[in-house]
JSON list of C-alpha atoms in Angstrom, two decimals:
[
{"chain": "A", "resi": 1, "resn": "MET", "atom": "CA", "xyz": [-26.89, 61.83, -130.24]},
{"chain": "A", "resi": 2, "resn": "ILE", "atom": "CA", "xyz": [-25.13, 64.79, -128.59]},
{"chain": "A", "resi": 3, "resn": "LYS", "atom": "CA", "xyz": [-21.66, 64.17, -127.26]},
{"chain": "A", "resi": 4, "resn": "THR", "atom": "CA", "xyz": [-20.40, 66.39, -124.46]},
{"chain": "A", "resi": 5, "resn": "ASN", "atom": "CA", "xyz": [-17.24, 66.62, -122.42]},
{"chain": "A", "resi": 6, "resn": "ASN", "atom": "CA", "xyz": [-18.63, 69.34, -120.18]},
{"chain": "A", "resi": 7, "resn": "ALA", "atom": "CA", "xyz": [-17.40, 68.36, -116.72]},
{"chain": "A", "resi": 8, "resn": "THR", "atom": "CA", "xyz": [-19.80, 70.78, -114.99]},
{"chain": "A", "resi": 9, "resn": "LYS", "atom": "CA", "xyz": [-22.85, 69.15, -116.53]},
{"chain": "A", "resi": 10, "resn": "ASN", "atom": "CA", "xyz": [-21.55, 65.73, -115.56]},
{"chain": "A", "resi": 11, "resn": "LEU", "atom": "CA", "xyz": [-21.12, 66.84, -111.93]},
{"chain": "A", "resi": 12, "resn": "TYR", "atom": "CA", "xyz": [-24.75, 67.98, -111.82]},
{"chain": "A", "resi": 13, "resn": "LEU", "atom": "CA", "xyz": [-25.84, 64.58, -113.11]},
{"chain": "A", "resi": 14, "resn": "ILE", "atom": "CA", "xyz": [-23.90, 62.52, -110.57]},
{"chain": "A", "resi": 15, "resn": "PRO", "atom": "CA", "xyz": [-26.09, 63.15, -107.47]},
{"chain": "A", "resi": 16, "resn": "PHE", "atom": "CA", "xyz": [-29.22, 62.71, -109.58]},
{"chain": "A", "resi": 17, "resn": "LEU", "atom": "CA", "xyz": [-28.01, 59.36, -110.89]},
{"chain": "A", "resi": 18, "resn": "ILE", "atom": "CA", "xyz": [-27.00, 58.25, -107.41]},
{"chain": "A", "resi": 19, "resn": "ILE", "atom": "CA", "xyz": [-30.50, 59.03, -106.10]},
{"chain": "A", "resi": 20, "resn": "ILE", "atom": "CA", "xyz": [-32.16, 57.20, -108.99]},
{"chain": "A", "resi": 21, "resn": "GLY", "atom": "CA", "xyz": [-29.61, 54.41, -108.88]},
{"chain": "A", "resi": 22, "resn": "GLY", "atom": "CA", "xyz": [-30.54, 53.66, -105.30]},
{"chain": "A", "resi": 23, "resn": "CYS", "atom": "CA", "xyz": [-34.03, 52.78, -106.53]},
{"chain": "A", "resi": 24, "resn": "ILE", "atom": "CA", "xyz": [-32.83, 50.66, -109.46]},
{"chain": "A", "resi": 25, "resn": "ASN", "atom": "CA", "xyz": [-32.98, 47.06, -108.50]},
{"chain": "A", "resi": 26, "resn": "PRO", "atom": "CA", "xyz": [-34.26, 44.80, -111.27]},
{"chain": "A", "resi": 27, "resn": "GLN", "atom": "CA", "xyz": [-37.40, 43.21, -109.91]},
{"chain": "A", "resi": 28, "resn": "PRO", "atom": "CA", "xyz": [-40.83, 42.21, -111.26]},
{"chain": "A", "resi": 29, "resn": "PRO", "atom": "CA", "xyz": [-43.85, 44.53, -111.13]},
{"chain": "A", "resi": 30, "resn": "LYS", "atom": "CA", "xyz": [-45.70, 44.45, -107.84]},
{"chain": "A", "resi": 31, "resn": "ILE", "atom": "CA", "xyz": [-49.09, 43.76, -109.41]},
{"chain": "A", "resi": 32, "resn": "PRO", "atom": "CA", "xyz": [-50.48, 40.21, -109.72]},
{"chain": "A", "resi": 33, "resn": "PHE", "atom": "CA", "xyz": [-49.76, 38.19, -112.86]},
{"chain": "A", "resi": 34, "resn": "ASP", "atom": "CA", "xyz": [-52.82, 36.53, -114.42]},
{"chain": "A", "resi": 35, "resn": "LYS", "atom": "CA", "xyz": [-51.73, 33.78, -116.79]},
{"chain": "A", "resi": 36, "resn": "ASN", "atom": "CA", "xyz": [-55.26, 33.51, -118.19]},
{"chain": "A", "resi": 37, "resn": "GLU", "atom": "CA", "xyz": [-54.81, 36.91, -119.85]},
{"chain": "A", "resi": 38, "resn": "VAL", "atom": "CA", "xyz": [-51.75, 35.77, -121.81]},
{"chain": "A", "resi": 39, "resn": "GLU", "atom": "CA", "xyz": [-52.21, 32.02, -122.22]},
{"chain": "A", "resi": 40, "resn": "TRP", "atom": "CA", "xyz": [-52.91, 32.58, -125.93]},
{"chain": "A", "resi": 41, "resn": "ALA", "atom": "CA", "xyz": [-49.32, 33.82, -126.39]},
{"chain": "A", "resi": 42, "resn": "THR", "atom": "CA", "xyz": [-47.87, 30.34, -125.72]},
{"chain": "A", "resi": 43, "resn": "LYS", "atom": "CA", "xyz": [-49.61, 28.85, -128.76]},
{"chain": "A", "resi": 44, "resn": "ILE", "atom": "CA", "xyz": [-47.80, 28.41, -132.06]},
{"chain": "A", "resi": 45, "resn": "GLY", "atom": "CA", "xyz": [-49.28, 30.64, -134.74]},
{"chain": "A", "resi": 46, "resn": "ASN", "atom": "CA", "xyz": [-48.60, 31.64, -138.33]},
{"chain": "A", "resi": 47, "resn": "SER", "atom": "CA", "xyz": [-47.92, 35.36, -137.83]},
{"chain": "A", "resi": 48, "resn": "SER", "atom": "CA", "xyz": [-44.52, 37.00, -138.19]},
{"chain": "A", "resi": 49, "resn": "ILE", "atom": "CA", "xyz": [-42.75, 40.26, -137.34]},
{"chain": "A", "resi": 50, "resn": "LYS", "atom": "CA", "xyz": [-40.11, 41.60, -139.74]},
{"chain": "A", "resi": 51, "resn": "GLY", "atom": "CA", "xyz": [-38.06, 44.36, -138.15]},
{"chain": "A", "resi": 52, "resn": "CYS", "atom": "CA", "xyz": [-35.25, 46.85, -138.61]},
{"chain": "A", "resi": 53, "resn": "ILE", "atom": "CA", "xyz": [-33.24, 48.41, -135.74]},
{"chain": "A", "resi": 54, "resn": "SER", "atom": "CA", "xyz": [-31.13, 51.55, -136.25]},
{"chain": "A", "resi": 55, "resn": "TYR", "atom": "CA", "xyz": [-29.75, 54.68, -134.56]},
{"chain": "A", "resi": 56, "resn": "GLU", "atom": "CA", "xyz": [-28.31, 58.05, -135.54]},
{"chain": "A", "resi": 57, "resn": "GLU", "atom": "CA", "xyz": [-24.64, 58.99, -135.40]},
{"chain": "A", "resi": 58, "resn": "PHE", "atom": "CA", "xyz": [-22.99, 62.31, -136.28]},
{"chain": "A", "resi": 59, "resn": "LYS", "atom": "CA", "xyz": [-19.79, 62.43, -138.34]},
{"chain": "A", "resi": 60, "resn": "LYS", "atom": "CA", "xyz": [-18.79, 66.03, -137.56]},
{"chain": "A", "resi": 61, "resn": "TYR", "atom": "CA", "xyz": [-18.81, 68.15, -134.40]},
{"chain": "A", "resi": 62, "resn": "HIS", "atom": "CA", "xyz": [-18.21, 71.75, -133.38]},
{"chain": "A", "resi": 63, "resn": "ASN", "atom": "CA", "xyz": [-15.64, 71.84, -130.56]},
{"chain": "A", "resi": 64, "resn": "TYR", "atom": "CA", "xyz": [-15.39, 74.92, -128.38]},
{"chain": "A", "resi": 65, "resn": "GLN", "atom": "CA", "xyz": [-14.14, 75.97, -124.96]},
{"chain": "A", "resi": 66, "resn": "ASN", "atom": "CA", "xyz": [-16.49, 77.13, -122.23]},
{"chain": "A", "resi": 67, "resn": "GLN", "atom": "CA", "xyz": [-15.81, 80.04, -119.88]},
{"chain": "A", "resi": 68, "resn": "ASP", "atom": "CA", "xyz": [-14.99, 77.63, -117.07]},
{"chain": "A", "resi": 69, "resn": "GLY", "atom": "CA", "xyz": [-12.25, 76.03, -119.15]},
{"chain": "A", "resi": 70, "resn": "THR", "atom": "CA", "xyz": [-14.12, 72.85, -120.04]},
{"chain": "A", "resi": 71, "resn": "TYR", "atom": "CA", "xyz": [-14.74, 71.78, -123.62]},
{"chain": "A", "resi": 72, "resn": "THR", "atom": "CA", "xyz": [-18.01, 70.92, -125.33]},
{"chain": "A", "resi": 73, "resn": "SER", "atom": "CA", "xyz": [-18.74, 69.20, -128.63]},
{"chain": "A", "resi": 74, "resn": "ASP", "atom": "CA", "xyz": [-21.99, 69.84, -130.46]},
{"chain": "A", "resi": 75, "resn": "PRO", "atom": "CA", "xyz": [-23.00, 67.84, -133.55]},
{"chain": "A", "resi": 76, "resn": "ILE", "atom": "CA", "xyz": [-23.04, 69.64, -136.88]},
{"chain": "A", "resi": 77, "resn": "LYS", "atom": "CA", "xyz": [-26.47, 69.62, -138.47]},
{"chain": "A", "resi": 78, "resn": "GLY", "atom": "CA", "xyz": [-26.54, 67.64, -141.68]},
{"chain": "A", "resi": 79, "resn": "SER", "atom": "CA", "xyz": [-23.58, 65.44, -140.73]},
{"chain": "A", "resi": 80, "resn": "SER", "atom": "CA", "xyz": [-25.67, 62.65, -139.24]},
{"chain": "A", "resi": 81, "resn": "HIS", "atom": "CA", "xyz": [-26.16, 59.26, -140.76]},
{"chain": "A", "resi": 82, "resn": "GLU", "atom": "CA", "xyz": [-28.21, 56.23, -139.84]},
{"chain": "A", "resi": 83, "resn": "ILE", "atom": "CA", "xyz": [-26.45, 53.09, -138.62]},
{"chain": "A", "resi": 84, "resn": "LEU", "atom": "CA", "xyz": [-27.97, 49.64, -138.31]},
{"chain": "A", "resi": 85, "resn": "GLN", "atom": "CA", "xyz": [-27.69, 48.29, -134.76]},
{"chain": "A", "resi": 86, "resn": "LYS", "atom": "CA", "xyz": [-25.37, 45.28, -134.56]},
{"chain": "A", "resi": 87, "resn": "ALA", "atom": "CA", "xyz": [-26.49, 43.87, -131.21]},
{"chain": "A", "resi": 88, "resn": "PHE", "atom": "CA", "xyz": [-30.01, 44.02, -129.84]},
{"chain": "A", "resi": 89, "resn": "THR", "atom": "CA", "xyz": [-32.50, 42.04, -127.78]},
{"chain": "A", "resi": 90, "resn": "VAL", "atom": "CA", "xyz": [-36.22, 41.82, -128.46]},
{"chain": "A", "resi": 91, "resn": "ASP", "atom": "CA", "xyz": [-38.90, 40.88, -125.93]},
{"chain": "A", "resi": 92, "resn": "ILE", "atom": "CA", "xyz": [-42.43, 40.48, -127.28]},
{"chain": "A", "resi": 93, "resn": "MET", "atom": "CA", "xyz": [-44.81, 40.85, -124.33]},
{"chain": "A", "resi": 94, "resn": "PRO", "atom": "CA", "xyz": [-48.45, 39.85, -124.80]},
{"chain": "A", "resi": 95, "resn": "GLU", "atom": "CA", "xyz": [-50.75, 42.70, -123.82]},
{"chain": "A", "resi": 96, "resn": "SER", "atom": "CA", "xyz": [-52.06, 42.52, -120.24]},
{"chain": "A", "resi": 97, "resn": "ASN", "atom": "CA", "xyz": [-52.04, 44.66, -117.11]},
{"chain": "A", "resi": 98, "resn": "TYR", "atom": "CA", "xyz": [-48.90, 42.94, -115.85]},
{"chain": "A", "resi": 99, "resn": "MET", "atom": "CA", "xyz": [-47.00, 43.25, -119.15]},
{"chain": "A", "resi": 100, "resn": "HIS", "atom": "CA", "xyz": [-48.03, 46.90, -119.43]},
{"chain": "A", "resi": 101, "resn": "ALA", "atom": "CA", "xyz": [-46.59, 47.59, -115.99]},
{"chain": "A", "resi": 102, "resn": "LEU", "atom": "CA", "xyz": [-43.41, 45.68, -116.85]},
{"chain": "A", "resi": 103, "resn": "SER", "atom": "CA", "xyz": [-42.83, 47.56, -120.11]},
{"chain": "A", "resi": 104, "resn": "LYS", "atom": "CA", "xyz": [-43.40, 50.93, -118.39]},
{"chain": "A", "resi": 105, "resn": "LYS", "atom": "CA", "xyz": [-40.99, 50.02, -115.62]},
{"chain": "A", "resi": 106, "resn": "ILE", "atom": "CA", "xyz": [-38.19, 49.08, -118.01]},
{"chain": "A", "resi": 107, "resn": "LYS", "atom": "CA", "xyz": [-38.80, 52.18, -120.12]},
{"chain": "A", "resi": 108, "resn": "SER", "atom": "CA", "xyz": [-38.75, 54.48, -117.09]},
{"chain": "A", "resi": 109, "resn": "TYR", "atom": "CA", "xyz": [-35.29, 53.19, -116.15]},
{"chain": "A", "resi": 110, "resn": "ASN", "atom": "CA", "xyz": [-33.92, 53.90, -119.62]},
{"chain": "A", "resi": 111, "resn": "LEU", "atom": "CA", "xyz": [-31.46, 56.55, -118.38]},
{"chain": "A", "resi": 112, "resn": "MET", "atom": "CA", "xyz": [-29.86, 54.14, -115.92]},
{"chain": "A", "resi": 113, "resn": "LEU", "atom": "CA", "xyz": [-29.77, 51.24, -118.38]},
{"chain": "A", "resi": 114, "resn": "LEU", "atom": "CA", "xyz": [-27.38, 52.98, -120.79]},
{"chain": "A", "resi": 115, "resn": "ASP", "atom": "CA", "xyz": [-24.21, 51.10, -121.67]},
{"chain": "A", "resi": 116, "resn": "ASP", "atom": "CA", "xyz": [-24.95, 48.13, -119.46]},
{"chain": "A", "resi": 117, "resn": "PHE", "atom": "CA", "xyz": [-25.94, 44.97, -121.29]},
{"chain": "A", "resi": 118, "resn": "ARG", "atom": "CA", "xyz": [-26.30, 43.09, -118.01]},
{"chain": "A", "resi": 119, "resn": "MET", "atom": "CA", "xyz": [-28.82, 45.58, -116.66]},
{"chain": "A", "resi": 120, "resn": "LEU", "atom": "CA", "xyz": [-30.73, 45.75, -119.93]},
{"chain": "A", "resi": 121, "resn": "ASN", "atom": "CA", "xyz": [-31.17, 41.99, -120.03]},
{"chain": "A", "resi": 122, "resn": "ASP", "atom": "CA", "xyz": [-31.21, 41.14, -116.34]},
{"chain": "A", "resi": 123, "resn": "PRO", "atom": "CA", "xyz": [-33.63, 38.20, -115.89]},
{"chain": "A", "resi": 124, "resn": "ARG", "atom": "CA", "xyz": [-34.74, 39.59, -112.54]},
{"chain": "A", "resi": 125, "resn": "TRP", "atom": "CA", "xyz": [-36.99, 42.12, -114.30]},
{"chain": "A", "resi": 126, "resn": "VAL", "atom": "CA", "xyz": [-39.55, 39.33, -114.46]},
{"chain": "A", "resi": 127, "resn": "ASP", "atom": "CA", "xyz": [-40.29, 36.12, -112.55]},
{"chain": "A", "resi": 128, "resn": "ALA", "atom": "CA", "xyz": [-38.94, 33.00, -114.24]},
{"chain": "A", "resi": 129, "resn": "TYR", "atom": "CA", "xyz": [-42.44, 31.60, -114.50]},
{"chain": "A", "resi": 130, "resn": "VAL", "atom": "CA", "xyz": [-43.62, 34.62, -116.50]},
{"chain": "A", "resi": 131, "resn": "MET", "atom": "CA", "xyz": [-40.76, 34.31, -119.02]},
{"chain": "A", "resi": 132, "resn": "ARG", "atom": "CA", "xyz": [-42.44, 31.41, -120.77]},
{"chain": "A", "resi": 133, "resn": "PHE", "atom": "CA", "xyz": [-45.18, 33.82, -121.87]},
{"chain": "A", "resi": 134, "resn": "ILE", "atom": "CA", "xyz": [-42.69, 36.28, -123.45]},
{"chain": "A", "resi": 135, "resn": "PRO", "atom": "CA", "xyz": [-41.13, 35.38, -126.81]},
{"chain": "A", "resi": 136, "resn": "HIS", "atom": "CA", "xyz": [-37.54, 36.57, -126.59]},
{"chain": "A", "resi": 137, "resn": "PHE", "atom": "CA", "xyz": [-34.36, 36.56, -128.70]},
{"chain": "A", "resi": 138, "resn": "SER", "atom": "CA", "xyz": [-31.05, 38.39, -129.09]},
{"chain": "A", "resi": 139, "resn": "CYS", "atom": "CA", "xyz": [-29.17, 39.19, -132.29]},
{"chain": "A", "resi": 140, "resn": "PRO", "atom": "CA", "xyz": [-26.79, 38.05, -133.59]},
{"chain": "A", "resi": 141, "resn": "GLU", "atom": "CA", "xyz": [-26.89, 35.12, -131.12]},
{"chain": "A", "resi": 142, "resn": "ALA", "atom": "CA", "xyz": [-30.21, 33.78, -132.42]},
{"chain": "A", "resi": 143, "resn": "GLY", "atom": "CA", "xyz": [-28.59, 32.95, -135.77]},
{"chain": "A", "resi": 144, "resn": "PRO", "atom": "CA", "xyz": [-29.36, 33.76, -139.42]},
{"chain": "A", "resi": 145, "resn": "SER", "atom": "CA", "xyz": [-32.86, 32.28, -139.41]},
{"chain": "A", "resi": 146, "resn": "VAL", "atom": "CA", "xyz": [-33.95, 35.06, -137.01]},
{"chain": "A", "resi": 147, "resn": "CYS", "atom": "CA", "xyz": [-31.16, 37.66, -137.38]},
{"chain": "A", "resi": 148, "resn": "THR", "atom": "CA", "xyz": [-31.28, 37.85, -141.17]},
{"chain": "A", "resi": 149, "resn": "SER", "atom": "CA", "xyz": [-28.68, 40.64, -141.49]},
{"chain": "A", "resi": 150, "resn": "THR", "atom": "CA", "xyz": [-27.18, 43.47, -139.41]},
{"chain": "A", "resi": 151, "resn": "GLY", "atom": "CA", "xyz": [-30.03, 45.41, -137.81]},
{"chain": "A", "resi": 152, "resn": "HIS", "atom": "CA", "xyz": [-32.70, 43.13, -139.27]},
{"chain": "A", "resi": 153, "resn": "PHE", "atom": "CA", "xyz": [-34.74, 40.25, -137.91]},
{"chain": "A", "resi": 154, "resn": "VAL", "atom": "CA", "xyz": [-37.68, 38.03, -138.75]},
{"chain": "A", "resi": 155, "resn": "PHE", "atom": "CA", "xyz": [-39.53, 36.33, -135.90]},
{"chain": "A", "resi": 156, "resn": "SER", "atom": "CA", "xyz": [-42.19, 33.82, -136.91]},
{"chain": "A", "resi": 157, "resn": "ARG", "atom": "CA", "xyz": [-44.72, 31.31, -135.59]},
{"chain": "A", "resi": 158, "resn": "LEU", "atom": "CA", "xyz": [-46.41, 33.91, -133.38]},
{"chain": "A", "resi": 159, "resn": "PRO", "atom": "CA", "xyz": [-50.15, 33.83, -132.66]},
{"chain": "A", "resi": 160, "resn": "ALA", "atom": "CA", "xyz": [-52.26, 36.82, -133.71]},
{"chain": "A", "resi": 161, "resn": "GLY", "atom": "CA", "xyz": [-52.76, 39.41, -130.99]},
{"chain": "A", "resi": 162, "resn": "ASN", "atom": "CA", "xyz": [-51.62, 42.62, -129.33]},
{"chain": "A", "resi": 163, "resn": "TRP", "atom": "CA", "xyz": [-48.12, 42.94, -127.89]},
{"chain": "A", "resi": 164, "resn": "TYR", "atom": "CA", "xyz": [-45.62, 45.33, -126.30]},
{"chain": "A", "resi": 165, "resn": "ILE", "atom": "CA", "xyz": [-42.38, 44.95, -128.24]},
{"chain": "A", "resi": 166, "resn": "VAL", "atom": "CA", "xyz": [-39.37, 45.98, -126.16]},
{"chain": "A", "resi": 167, "resn": "VAL", "atom": "CA", "xyz": [-36.08, 46.49, -128.00]},
{"chain": "A", "resi": 168, "resn": "SER", "atom": "CA", "xyz": [-32.84, 46.74, -126.01]},
{"chain": "A", "resi": 169, "resn": "TYR", "atom": "CA", "xyz": [-30.00, 48.39, -127.92]},
{"chain": "A", "resi": 170, "resn": "ASP", "atom": "CA", "xyz": [-27.22, 46.30, -126.42]},
{"chain": "A", "resi": 171, "resn": "PRO", "atom": "CA", "xyz": [-23.76, 47.90, -126.09]},
{"chain": "A", "resi": 172, "resn": "THR", "atom": "CA", "xyz": [-20.85, 46.25, -127.91]},
{"chain": "A", "resi": 173, "resn": "LYS", "atom": "CA", "xyz": [-17.17, 47.14, -128.24]},
{"chain": "A", "resi": 174, "resn": "GLU", "atom": "CA", "xyz": [-18.00, 48.94, -131.47]},
{"chain": "A", "resi": 175, "resn": "ASP", "atom": "CA", "xyz": [-21.39, 50.39, -130.51]},
{"chain": "A", "resi": 176, "resn": "LYS", "atom": "CA", "xyz": [-21.09, 51.58, -126.93]},
{"chain": "A", "resi": 177, "resn": "ARG", "atom": "CA", "xyz": [-24.59, 52.99, -126.74]},
{"chain": "A", "resi": 178, "resn": "GLY", "atom": "CA", "xyz": [-27.49, 51.33, -125.01]},
{"chain": "A", "resi": 179, "resn": "THR", "atom": "CA", "xyz": [-31.13, 52.28, -124.74]},
{"chain": "A", "resi": 180, "resn": "VAL", "atom": "CA", "xyz": [-34.61, 50.80, -124.67]},
{"chain": "A", "resi": 181, "resn": "THR", "atom": "CA", "xyz": [-37.62, 51.42, -126.90]},
{"chain": "A", "resi": 182, "resn": "VAL", "atom": "CA", "xyz": [-41.15, 50.23, -126.17]},
{"chain": "A", "resi": 183, "resn": "GLN", "atom": "CA", "xyz": [-43.88, 50.13, -128.81]},
{"chain": "A", "resi": 184, "resn": "LYS", "atom": "CA", "xyz": [-47.20, 48.39, -129.30]},
{"chain": "A", "resi": 185, "resn": "ILE", "atom": "CA", "xyz": [-47.63, 46.02, -132.20]},
{"chain": "A", "resi": 186, "resn": "THR", "atom": "CA", "xyz": [-50.43, 43.78, -133.46]},
{"chain": "A", "resi": 187, "resn": "THR", "atom": "CA", "xyz": [-49.69, 40.51, -135.19]},
{"chain": "A", "resi": 188, "resn": "ILE", "atom": "CA", "xyz": [-52.20, 39.41, -137.82]},
{"chain": "A", "resi": 189, "resn": "GLU", "atom": "CA", "xyz": [-53.20, 35.87, -138.68]},
{"chain": "A", "resi": 190, "resn": "GLY", "atom": "CA", "xyz": [-51.18, 34.58, -141.64]},
{"chain": "A", "resi": 191, "resn": "GLN", "atom": "CA", "xyz": [-49.39, 37.90, -142.23]},
{"chain": "A", "resi": 192, "resn": "THR", "atom": "CA", "xyz": [-45.95, 39.45, -141.70]},
{"chain": "A", "resi": 193, "resn": "VAL", "atom": "CA", "xyz": [-46.10, 42.74, -139.80]},
{"chain": "A", "resi": 194, "resn": "PRO", "atom": "CA", "xyz": [-43.33, 45.35, -140.34]},
{"chain": "A", "resi": 195, "resn": "PHE", "atom": "CA", "xyz": [-41.57, 46.89, -137.35]},
{"chain": "A", "resi": 196, "resn": "ILE", "atom": "CA", "xyz": [-39.04, 49.74, -137.10]},
{"chain": "A", "resi": 197, "resn": "SER", "atom": "CA", "xyz": [-37.10, 50.97, -134.08]},
{"chain": "A", "resi": 198, "resn": "SER", "atom": "CA", "xyz": [-34.94, 53.99, -134.94]},
{"chain": "A", "resi": 199, "resn": "VAL", "atom": "CA", "xyz": [-33.35, 55.96, -132.10]},
{"chain": "A", "resi": 200, "resn": "GLY", "atom": "CA", "xyz": [-32.70, 59.54, -133.17]},
{"chain": "A", "resi": 201, "resn": "ALA", "atom": "CA", "xyz": [-32.38, 58.67, -136.84]},
{"chain": "A", "resi": 202, "resn": "ARG", "atom": "CA", "xyz": [-33.55, 61.54, -139.05]},
{"chain": "A", "resi": 203, "resn": "GLU", "atom": "CA", "xyz": [-33.11, 59.87, -142.41]},
{"chain": "A", "resi": 204, "resn": "GLU", "atom": "CA", "xyz": [-35.29, 56.94, -141.34]},
{"chain": "A", "resi": 205, "resn": "THR", "atom": "CA", "xyz": [-34.02, 54.75, -144.16]},
{"chain": "A", "resi": 206, "resn": "CYS", "atom": "CA", "xyz": [-34.17, 51.65, -141.96]},
{"chain": "A", "resi": 207, "resn": "ALA", "atom": "CA", "xyz": [-36.63, 49.30, -143.65]},
{"chain": "A", "resi": 208, "resn": "PRO", "atom": "CA", "xyz": [-37.77, 45.80, -142.63]}
]
């Protein structure tokens, strides 16, 4: 992840973020929700997802002064290392037109969701009634049976089917970054499916 202290670049971003921010109000998709499409997701199954969540961090930076007097830091190639994410939230949305629209909406707001746990996990993204169709947990709050170790989880008793798995990288005092990843995953009857979410990590050593 590139760190920058360039004040000029930040000034250019401010009006853009204000414009986008005016449109950011957590609310459900405007298309109808058909529970018949996702009723299967409420059933207890014997499928599991075993995942690993990580991100990239650079240890060394080049620091230099710009012509306008501001300073910029660029990461030094080869100084990056992969870090397991300490705090994250996982929503497993059963595939349907509504869930597809919801996952796209959250992903499109990724820029504005940075560093704001409340925005990332605001319940207003979806109607309360729909939440019962979305398996959901947060680590480390879910405990060792789900959050098996830092950056790792195992979520079981899922039915077989197609899902959108949304991972929120939740900011903490130590890890002040936040982002969202959206991927498709298929759970298989009686099997454990591996899952990896690595933001910017080049080594890709994160393993379920």
